[in-house]
XYZ file of C-alpha atoms in Angstrom:
699
model
C 197.651 40.843 74.686
C 198.319 38.533 71.751
C 196.466 41.042 69.604
C 198.920 43.742 70.698
C 201.827 41.616 69.518
C 200.087 40.950 66.206
C 199.615 44.691 65.855
C 203.233 45.399 66.763
C 204.684 43.001 64.246
C 202.047 43.797 61.653
C 201.393 40.134 60.940
C 198.479 37.769 61.374
C 200.023 35.164 63.693
C 197.729 32.331 64.831
C 197.879 31.206 68.474
C 200.559 33.755 69.298
C 199.439 33.745 72.923
C 201.058 30.328 73.225
C 204.381 31.660 71.992
C 206.654 32.863 74.819
C 210.033 33.135 73.174
C 212.662 35.370 74.712
C 211.009 36.202 78.010
C 213.664 34.496 80.118
C 216.704 35.669 78.194
C 218.894 38.668 78.883
C 217.840 41.521 76.630
C 220.448 42.730 74.177
C 218.591 45.298 72.126
C 215.749 47.783 72.362
C 213.658 45.926 69.749
C 213.708 42.733 71.818
C 212.730 44.704 74.908
C 209.781 46.214 73.051
C 208.871 42.787 71.727
C 208.820 41.201 75.189
C 207.023 44.149 76.737
C 204.255 43.624 74.231
C 203.548 40.209 75.766
C 202.870 41.722 79.159
C 203.239 38.323 80.862
C 206.939 38.088 81.649
C 208.114 38.866 85.185
C 211.670 39.314 83.925
C 210.547 42.210 81.764
C 209.027 43.969 84.727
C 212.419 43.898 86.446
C 214.356 45.017 83.395
C 215.450 48.577 84.122
C 216.901 48.996 80.689
C 213.576 48.166 79.072
C 211.591 50.642 81.134
C 214.306 53.289 80.786
C 214.541 53.085 77.003
C 210.819 53.046 76.390
C 210.347 56.036 78.631
C 213.247 57.903 77.010
C 211.795 57.393 73.538
C 208.256 58.254 74.613
C 207.138 54.750 73.619
C 204.253 52.716 74.902
C 202.239 49.824 73.564
C 200.339 52.170 71.264
C 203.525 52.940 69.352
C 204.008 49.487 67.878
C 202.782 50.562 64.471
C 205.934 52.687 64.007
C 207.748 51.304 60.960
C 211.152 52.318 62.303
C 210.888 49.518 64.823
C 211.103 47.010 62.011
C 214.478 48.360 60.952
C 215.733 47.905 64.492
C 214.248 44.442 64.675
C 215.874 43.452 61.402
C 219.215 44.499 62.857
C 218.513 42.210 65.803
C 217.585 39.362 63.507
C 220.858 39.679 61.573
C 222.852 39.922 64.786
C 221.097 37.078 66.587
C 219.713 34.844 63.817
C 218.671 31.969 66.057
C 217.135 33.926 68.891
C 213.823 34.984 67.494
C 212.025 33.221 64.647
C 209.200 35.756 64.971
C 211.518 38.534 63.882
C 212.863 36.406 61.052
C 209.327 36.117 59.700
C 208.475 39.772 60.175
C 211.593 41.382 58.751
C 211.238 40.867 55.015
C 212.308 44.355 53.950
C 208.990 46.045 53.173
C 208.788 47.925 56.459
C 212.416 48.776 57.126
C 214.418 49.248 53.958
C 211.574 50.361 51.681
C 209.823 52.820 53.987
C 212.549 54.339 56.135
C 211.955 57.480 58.167
C 213.149 60.310 55.906
C 213.476 64.053 56.145
C 210.338 65.838 55.013
C 209.656 69.387 53.951
C 207.113 69.657 56.745
C 209.833 69.119 59.358
C 212.661 70.936 57.546
C 213.549 74.321 59.134
C 211.839 77.016 57.078
C 214.639 79.455 57.804
C 217.060 77.125 56.020
C 215.172 77.693 52.759
C 215.717 81.450 52.586
C 217.878 82.325 49.600
C 218.607 78.671 48.764
C 218.293 77.213 45.278
C 215.795 74.361 45.591
C 215.154 71.827 42.843
C 211.744 70.133 42.950
C 211.107 66.834 41.150
C 207.478 66.696 39.946
C 205.386 64.204 38.004
C 203.935 66.512 35.371
C 202.116 63.665 33.577
C 199.939 63.152 36.631
C 199.343 66.882 37.030
C 198.230 67.308 33.437
C 195.914 64.301 33.657
C 194.437 65.170 37.033
C 194.100 68.927 36.667
C 190.283 68.863 36.298
C 189.583 66.238 38.953
C 188.640 66.740 42.540
C 190.787 65.156 45.236
C 193.763 64.914 42.851
C 197.454 65.206 43.814
C 197.666 68.579 42.080
C 196.778 70.463 45.269
C 199.539 68.803 47.304
C 202.182 69.361 44.622
C 201.120 72.966 44.174
C 201.238 73.478 47.949
C 204.831 72.174 48.010
C 205.919 74.690 45.382
C 204.006 77.587 46.931
C 205.388 76.794 50.384
C 208.974 76.807 49.095
C 208.414 80.003 47.136
C 206.856 81.767 50.112
C 209.778 80.633 52.299
C 212.159 82.555 50.058
C 213.708 79.733 48.044
C 214.728 80.053 44.405
C 212.868 77.241 42.627
C 213.818 75.024 39.699
C 211.215 72.455 38.633
C 212.168 69.232 36.856
C 210.014 66.434 35.491
C 209.364 64.075 32.629
C 206.041 63.798 30.875
C 204.636 61.070 28.697
C 205.484 61.024 25.017
C 202.101 59.382 24.406
C 200.290 62.518 25.488
C 198.833 65.151 23.183
C 201.624 66.738 21.117
C 200.550 70.139 22.334
C 201.033 68.989 25.914
C 204.588 67.891 25.122
C 205.757 71.438 24.541
C 207.819 72.902 27.354
C 206.124 76.270 26.902
C 202.666 74.721 27.361
C 203.664 72.970 30.582
C 205.211 76.196 31.901
C 202.017 78.061 31.074
C 199.915 75.378 32.780
C 202.032 75.532 35.949
C 201.949 79.334 35.919
C 198.159 79.176 35.864
C 197.965 76.618 38.681
C 200.539 78.365 40.859
C 199.505 81.929 40.037
C 203.239 82.558 39.743
C 205.408 83.078 36.691
C 207.104 79.883 35.501
C 209.857 80.329 32.909
C 210.753 77.445 30.563
C 214.509 76.815 30.383
C 216.468 74.323 28.302
C 219.015 72.151 30.036
C 222.335 73.411 28.720
C 225.801 74.442 29.713
C 224.565 77.901 30.680
C 222.041 76.700 33.278
C 224.241 77.384 36.303
C 224.984 80.907 35.105
C 221.272 81.445 34.463
C 220.505 80.341 38.020
C 223.150 82.641 39.482
C 221.907 85.642 37.518
C 218.264 84.906 38.304
C 218.842 83.849 41.915
C 217.241 86.879 43.509
C 214.246 87.000 41.184
C 210.936 85.487 42.209
C 210.355 83.670 38.930
C 210.273 79.864 38.940
C 212.315 77.935 36.365
C 211.039 74.806 34.591
C 213.614 72.610 32.851
C 212.792 70.771 29.651
C 211.223 67.301 29.493
C 213.719 64.835 30.986
C 212.185 61.850 29.189
C 214.043 62.859 26.022
C 217.430 62.294 27.678
C 218.829 58.750 27.735
C 221.094 59.761 30.618
C 218.005 60.292 32.780
C 216.905 56.661 32.489
C 220.496 55.458 32.946
C 220.944 57.468 36.168
C 224.062 58.999 34.633
C 226.176 60.687 37.318
C 227.475 63.383 34.987
C 223.945 64.167 33.827
C 222.805 64.384 37.466
C 225.676 66.763 38.187
C 224.685 69.011 35.260
C 221.058 68.859 36.336
C 221.897 70.007 39.863
C 224.339 72.789 38.929
C 224.019 75.560 41.489
C 221.351 73.683 43.478
C 221.475 73.582 47.294
C 218.449 71.471 48.272
C 216.563 68.736 46.432
C 212.857 68.147 47.117
C 211.307 64.998 45.651
C 207.563 65.350 45.140
C 207.127 62.539 42.593
C 206.521 59.618 44.925
C 204.989 57.334 42.319
C 208.238 57.411 40.347
C 210.164 56.172 43.379
C 210.464 52.578 42.164
C 212.551 53.826 39.223
C 216.270 54.585 39.332
C 216.623 57.926 37.559
C 219.185 60.680 37.517
C 216.442 63.089 38.637
C 215.427 61.159 41.764
C 218.500 59.121 42.764
C 221.670 60.441 41.147
C 220.863 64.061 41.900
C 220.843 63.492 45.669
C 224.610 63.011 45.638
C 225.127 66.633 44.567
C 222.752 68.447 46.948
C 223.510 69.007 50.618
C 219.940 68.157 51.633
C 217.458 65.817 49.936
C 213.953 65.782 51.398
C 210.376 64.684 50.672
C 207.725 67.158 49.538
C 204.109 67.200 50.711
C 202.807 64.958 47.911
C 205.704 62.532 48.383
C 205.004 62.337 52.106
C 201.337 61.608 51.425
C 202.370 58.774 49.102
C 204.468 57.218 51.871
C 201.544 57.563 54.245
C 199.258 55.729 51.829
C 201.655 52.786 51.530
C 202.008 52.610 55.290
C 198.237 52.367 55.615
C 198.251 49.270 53.416
C 200.546 47.356 55.767
C 199.204 48.683 59.065
C 197.218 46.225 61.149
C 195.212 48.832 63.008
C 191.767 47.510 62.070
C 190.388 43.988 61.755
C 188.944 42.186 59.886
C 191.194 43.328 57.027
C 190.405 41.932 53.555
C 192.077 42.546 50.193
C 190.138 42.412 46.909
C 192.653 41.291 44.274
C 191.922 41.689 40.565
C 193.833 41.550 37.330
C 195.970 38.811 35.806
C 199.629 37.661 35.942
C 199.444 35.901 39.287
C 203.003 34.618 38.850
C 204.368 38.152 38.634
C 202.457 39.133 41.764
C 203.294 36.010 43.789
C 205.585 37.698 46.311
C 203.073 40.507 46.834
C 200.199 38.089 47.392
C 202.264 36.069 49.850
C 202.850 39.272 51.775
C 199.160 40.186 51.742
C 198.375 36.692 53.005
C 200.565 37.442 56.007
C 198.756 40.725 56.697
C 195.126 40.201 55.791
C 192.376 38.074 57.263
C 191.103 37.220 53.810
C 191.838 37.602 50.079
C 188.947 38.072 47.652
C 189.911 37.155 44.086
C 188.241 38.679 41.054
C 189.475 38.968 37.489
C 191.810 36.445 35.828
C 193.701 35.718 39.049
C 190.601 33.948 40.398
C 190.915 31.131 37.836
C 194.485 30.375 38.902
C 193.420 29.929 42.529
C 190.390 27.880 41.510
C 192.653 25.593 39.492
C 195.007 25.215 42.487
C 192.014 24.109 44.579
C 191.274 21.432 41.971
C 188.118 23.083 40.661
C 187.125 22.688 37.015
C 188.472 25.614 34.984
C 188.712 25.897 31.168
C 192.403 25.386 30.418
C 192.380 28.386 28.115
C 191.924 30.523 31.257
C 194.798 28.906 33.172
C 198.162 30.673 33.205
C 200.675 27.821 33.101
C 203.430 30.014 34.513
C 201.225 30.744 37.552
C 200.537 27.161 38.613
C 203.305 26.939 41.211
C 202.583 30.411 42.613
C 198.884 29.590 42.977
C 199.573 26.330 44.848
C 202.048 28.061 47.178
C 199.546 30.807 47.955
C 196.835 28.264 48.766
C 199.197 26.439 51.130
C 200.223 29.702 52.809
C 196.602 30.706 53.317
C 195.799 27.330 54.866
C 198.756 27.491 57.250
C 197.922 31.027 58.375
C 194.176 30.620 58.560
C 193.627 33.258 55.866
C 190.322 32.991 54.045
C 190.410 32.802 50.232
C 187.169 33.955 48.589
C 186.531 32.918 44.969
C 183.753 33.754 42.487
C 180.736 31.447 42.372
C 179.427 32.556 39.002
C 180.353 34.684 35.991
C 178.726 36.705 33.290
C 180.004 35.173 30.053
C 179.999 36.328 26.452
C 179.420 34.051 23.474
C 182.465 33.848 21.181
C 180.333 33.658 18.040
C 177.481 35.949 19.078
C 179.030 38.853 21.030
C 175.620 40.296 21.872
C 174.687 37.157 23.831
C 175.509 37.078 27.532
C 174.728 34.360 30.036
C 175.452 33.514 33.671
C 177.455 30.328 34.315
C 178.508 28.664 37.583
C 182.206 29.187 38.230
C 183.046 25.494 37.789
C 180.899 24.930 34.702
C 181.716 27.482 31.975
C 180.746 25.955 28.630
C 182.988 25.932 25.576
C 182.524 28.911 23.314
C 181.825 31.265 26.220
C 184.325 33.584 27.899
C 183.949 35.303 31.271
C 183.671 39.092 31.228
C 182.453 39.930 34.730
C 181.643 38.385 38.111
C 178.081 37.123 38.472
C 175.256 38.262 40.783
C 175.719 35.443 43.338
C 179.406 36.289 43.594
C 178.665 39.956 44.154
C 176.011 39.191 46.753
C 178.360 36.953 48.747
C 181.296 39.363 48.467
C 179.241 42.340 49.536
C 177.843 40.404 52.491
C 181.305 39.297 53.615
C 183.048 42.639 53.079
C 180.317 44.529 54.923
C 181.741 43.088 58.161
C 185.259 44.374 57.466
C 186.911 47.329 59.180
C 189.601 47.702 56.525
C 189.608 46.841 52.792
C 192.288 47.049 50.116
C 190.912 47.026 46.550
C 193.778 46.473 44.079
C 193.508 45.483 40.429
C 190.683 45.407 37.899
C 187.537 43.327 38.321
C 187.024 42.844 34.588
C 188.823 40.065 32.722
C 191.556 40.450 30.141
C 189.220 38.969 27.508
C 186.689 41.775 28.051
C 186.747 45.247 26.553
C 183.593 46.471 28.242
C 183.186 48.207 31.560
C 182.631 45.962 34.562
C 179.219 46.271 36.212
C 180.648 44.256 39.103
C 183.384 46.801 39.675
C 180.834 49.601 39.717
C 178.703 47.782 42.303
C 181.758 46.998 44.444
C 182.724 50.672 44.299
C 179.268 51.691 45.499
C 179.460 49.207 48.358
C 182.971 50.345 49.348
C 181.867 53.962 49.320
C 179.029 53.153 51.708
C 181.390 51.221 53.991
C 183.813 54.140 54.037
C 181.042 56.199 55.611
C 180.761 53.640 58.427
C 184.244 53.691 59.975
C 185.750 51.254 57.481
C 189.144 52.201 56.042
C 189.125 51.717 52.271
C 192.207 51.895 50.037
C 191.641 51.733 46.271
C 194.591 51.051 43.952
C 194.682 51.264 40.164
C 193.616 53.870 37.616
C 190.434 52.105 36.488
C 189.255 51.278 40.000
C 189.923 54.822 41.181
C 187.970 56.345 38.288
C 185.006 54.079 39.019
C 185.079 54.939 42.671
C 185.430 58.696 42.309
C 182.293 58.710 40.187
C 180.243 57.660 43.197
C 180.635 60.930 45.019
C 182.333 64.289 44.755
C 183.322 63.848 48.388
C 185.910 61.073 48.468
C 186.449 59.446 51.866
C 188.953 56.766 50.860
C 192.600 56.631 49.877
C 192.941 56.549 46.091
C 196.247 55.435 44.559
C 196.099 55.488 40.769
C 199.626 54.174 40.232
C 199.281 50.454 40.893
C 202.844 49.683 39.757
C 204.539 51.215 42.784
C 202.105 49.473 45.146
C 202.786 46.056 43.603
C 206.535 46.718 43.729
C 206.230 47.722 47.362
C 204.193 44.639 48.257
C 206.745 42.436 46.463
C 209.419 43.782 48.770
C 211.254 45.722 46.072
C 213.223 48.760 47.101
C 211.901 52.209 46.269
C 215.184 53.779 45.230
C 213.856 57.314 44.953
C 212.789 57.102 48.598
C 215.976 55.444 49.838
C 218.059 58.219 48.271
C 216.536 60.859 50.585
C 218.078 61.958 53.879
C 217.118 59.965 56.948
C 215.301 61.466 59.918
C 215.069 60.352 63.538
C 211.609 58.871 64.139
C 211.276 59.395 67.881
C 210.649 62.459 69.999
C 213.073 62.169 72.881
C 211.933 62.566 76.454
C 214.976 64.398 77.807
C 213.697 64.332 81.387
C 213.730 60.520 81.278
C 217.245 60.449 79.835
C 219.038 62.905 82.135
C 218.626 63.667 85.819
C 219.057 67.400 85.160
C 218.202 68.781 81.714
C 219.364 72.292 82.574
C 222.997 71.170 82.383
C 225.031 72.038 79.273
C 225.024 69.348 76.573
C 228.052 67.721 74.909
C 227.502 65.656 71.741
C 230.004 63.133 70.403
C 229.227 62.505 66.718
C 230.270 59.013 65.686
C 230.640 57.891 69.300
C 231.703 54.341 68.378
C 232.118 52.105 71.418
C 231.320 55.045 73.703
C 234.466 54.848 75.863
C 235.449 58.488 75.314
C 231.979 59.805 76.118
C 231.527 57.513 79.132
C 234.852 58.617 80.623
C 233.990 62.259 80.009
C 230.584 61.794 81.665
C 232.235 60.238 84.693
C 234.714 63.110 84.995
C 232.317 66.006 84.273
C 229.148 65.561 86.308
C 228.217 69.165 85.498
C 227.606 68.302 81.825
C 225.210 65.991 80.036
C 226.634 63.811 77.240
C 224.968 62.427 74.124
C 226.603 59.932 71.763
C 225.302 59.697 68.176
C 226.376 56.563 66.324
C 225.024 54.972 63.134
C 226.004 51.426 64.194
C 223.042 50.088 66.181
C 224.997 47.189 67.716
C 227.496 49.587 69.275
C 224.695 51.803 70.556
C 222.997 48.822 72.170
C 226.181 47.922 74.029
C 226.626 51.511 75.148
C 223.072 51.613 76.462
C 223.769 48.391 78.351
C 226.615 50.208 80.073
C 224.433 53.247 80.836
C 221.821 51.010 82.427
C 224.256 48.848 84.399
C 226.420 51.729 85.636
C 223.502 53.902 86.715
C 224.852 56.818 84.670
C 222.469 59.781 84.799
C 224.317 62.236 82.559
C 225.055 60.055 79.524
C 222.983 58.566 76.696
C 223.432 57.120 73.192
C 221.279 57.251 70.063
C 221.437 55.148 66.886
C 221.116 57.765 64.149
C 222.800 59.310 61.136
C 223.915 62.606 62.662
C 224.467 64.166 59.243
C 220.743 64.358 58.593
C 219.219 64.092 62.089
C 221.422 66.273 64.288
C 219.203 69.339 64.105
C 215.923 67.502 64.713
C 217.349 65.681 67.739
C 219.460 68.300 69.494
C 217.228 71.324 68.856
C 214.695 70.047 71.400
C 217.219 69.806 74.256
C 216.222 72.283 77.011
C 219.768 73.376 77.935
C 222.692 74.839 75.979
C 224.774 72.917 73.463
C 228.345 73.778 74.493
C 230.548 71.213 72.764
C 230.442 68.870 69.762
C 233.258 66.426 69.052
C 233.928 64.601 65.779
C 236.831 62.230 66.183
C 238.604 59.949 63.729
C 235.818 59.451 61.154
C 236.420 56.670 58.663
C 238.615 58.168 55.901
C 236.883 56.116 53.200
C 233.519 57.523 54.233
C 234.823 61.086 54.290
C 235.918 61.463 50.738
C 234.237 64.421 49.105
C 232.334 62.297 46.630
C 230.981 59.886 49.244
C 227.220 60.231 49.626
C 227.172 59.316 53.338
C 230.310 61.138 54.519
C 229.906 62.386 58.065
C 230.719 66.084 57.819
C 228.409 67.653 55.266
C 226.822 71.045 54.870
C 223.616 70.065 56.683
C 225.535 68.997 59.793
C 227.818 72.038 59.760
C 224.925 74.478 59.437
C 223.042 72.726 62.237
C 226.070 72.955 64.535
C 226.621 76.602 63.706
C 222.989 77.403 64.516
C 222.554 75.270 67.644
C 225.843 75.862 69.454
C 225.592 78.322 72.309
C 227.748 81.447 72.218
C 231.369 80.484 72.975
C 230.438 76.853 72.252
C 233.143 74.693 70.698
C 233.636 72.044 68.037
C 236.497 69.565 68.492
C 237.832 67.847 65.363
C 240.591 65.264 65.266
C 241.941 62.425 63.153
C 245.193 60.612 62.496
C 244.633 61.284 58.773
C 245.552 64.880 58.038
C 243.495 65.087 54.843
C 240.326 64.191 56.771
C 240.754 67.024 59.302
C 241.679 69.483 56.547
C 238.510 68.599 54.657
C 236.382 68.890 57.810
C 237.903 72.310 58.539
C 237.146 73.452 54.991
C 233.527 72.358 55.357
C 233.152 74.253 58.643
C 234.758 77.385 57.235
C 232.639 77.214 54.079
C 229.257 76.445 55.642
C 229.643 77.701 59.217
C 227.868 80.967 58.307
C 230.862 82.959 59.563
C 230.078 81.979 63.158
C 233.044 79.631 63.745
C 236.744 80.436 64.078
C 239.793 78.254 64.761
C 241.145 78.476 68.304
C 244.885 78.278 68.967
C 246.787 76.718 71.847
C 248.113 79.708 73.796
C 250.883 77.588 75.316
C 251.994 76.125 72.000
C 253.442 78.638 69.547
C 253.390 76.092 66.710
C 249.607 75.981 66.779
C 249.510 79.570 65.519
C 251.378 78.521 62.402
C 249.651 75.288 61.462
C 246.508 75.477 63.687
C 246.990 71.935 65.054
C 246.598 71.455 68.786
C 249.497 69.591 70.357
C 247.414 67.879 73.052
C 243.845 66.742 73.517
C 242.241 69.689 75.377
C 239.973 67.400 77.467
C 242.651 65.192 78.985
C 240.703 62.077 77.967
C 241.644 60.143 74.854
C 239.478 57.953 72.696
C 240.663 54.367 72.301
C 241.737 54.955 68.694
C 243.548 58.144 69.644
C 245.465 56.226 72.301
C 246.301 53.499 69.773
C 247.703 56.046 67.316
C 249.798 57.758 69.981
C 251.138 54.434 71.280
C 252.501 53.594 67.844
C 254.186 57.006 67.651
C 251.983 58.494 64.925
C 250.662 62.078 65.029
C 247.126 63.206 65.728
C 245.734 66.277 63.977
C 243.442 68.301 66.222
C 241.414 71.469 65.786
C 239.168 73.399 68.161
C 236.581 75.764 66.670
C 234.883 78.494 68.673
C 231.469 79.992 68.020
C 231.719 83.727 68.431
C 229.144 85.566 70.509
C 226.661 87.724 68.537
C 228.349 90.902 69.705
C 231.700 89.540 68.574
């Protein structure tokens, strides 16, 4: 069972079976429940109804521990209860939660929502131009994203930047448009980014042609993530699709700023594959797991190597980094090969490896080149390289030992170059390692190769590639260092669990009521107690509040109420659409005014939420809006009237003639007030209420 916990946390934790923290404490949060359930030894857990209830409701079992969303929940627990669980403090370092959140993807986005919409797709044209003649390249996935959107009926605008170091012919917008036209077998029209772009889009909206905007690398505003430039770029655009995953570590107007001006921002097929590849690096699904680390600049990679030391069973060093570790071990190394700025990082890594029981594998010999006679090569022991000779490749004994050790692995990460910075020639060692890794990949060993040079060497071994190849090493190193991938974080969030409605409610045929921004849950709980003929679902972004609400559900034995920690703006459709019964009422009460300004990226009522409500509400279903800030309700009403697809109308209070003039309802139609509503009324201030009705199809 200790292995299950290791797998759940994604860390190599020695003697974890002796660690029994938290099993006798009262559980406060779902993550702690999942953590304790993974031990399987605690009698308290077996009696914890809340634990069993939540896991069943979310369709979770011990096999689900690899889900990265759990780390975000666990990090929330760590910040809320900093002294309760040192295990979580070690695990939650940001790579799993903040950097790889669960986001909306094109694969899961409703295809019907694409019809007639203007969709802007962010590509990485440099990669496409370079990879166009290679097998197993990202071109196919990017092309499939564009073709899928086009077939779905979207009007497409493509944006990208391409390298100024490329062939001058390739820099021309017309050439790139012609290349994409050939790959897509669709007409791509080059368009300059100017003041007339929006008008061009409007005039061309119903045509099937695809637009390609000019090279963004020539605009300084792109690199500066200029808001005004992002606004111009997105003129007339409804939906943004990011399919340039390996640009995600950069903050650009075309991958970050633009998301503030589109009502939906989602990941394309190639982007989703990139996320999947990074997740594979940190998954602990197969052991032994070794990482082959090449290249130089150990100091700059220190945080990444510390992270790998917490995930892997062993680190195999090749390239210049090997000398820094050898020096930290006290082995004789020519000082010319020692990076002075890496001394501290090397010593810290050695200490970390010792404390965690992680094996460090170093070269035993090197092929060296004579400084004065470049044609002379000789093999030297690793700790006895003579003056006047410089290492250019790992030696035969090193390769033999590495191949023998790695042949027992079930998972291998190969990142960085084998050759040394002093060498300009191809590495024979890298070629032999590639051959060995290819053979292992045919024997149920997961192999991930990172870096342009390593990938090119590996692909040459076979036209049928069976490993994950990631040419862009920069984003992988940034990810392993714990840096945020801003292009990913800018996308809309998605809910990562498939709800088991039968485990949540006693009767799933009952009509459903959803309270968006349910807060402390008092309004919904009181409604659920009064109306046993309805089921109630609270959606709240604050996980602490949701945890308390779920405590109440468990302790009270409520069978028609439940709460979910989610951003309803982007997840409402994916969550509620699977409910078996009818959605009859949605309430949005007293949203934070600061978060509901039009320019606020995360404001609650946005087009995506309004369209989802309009589609999912049953005929004669209702939407209840209220706030003590008039401007907030007015803005929400405008959003519903603008994006409600003509399905929603304002209801009037038949007993209150004033409601026909100003539309505001005098009283709460449900007879149950939220705590904030009661507070406002007690101080004598007004509440502004609206009730919207979804007309029946015949109406």
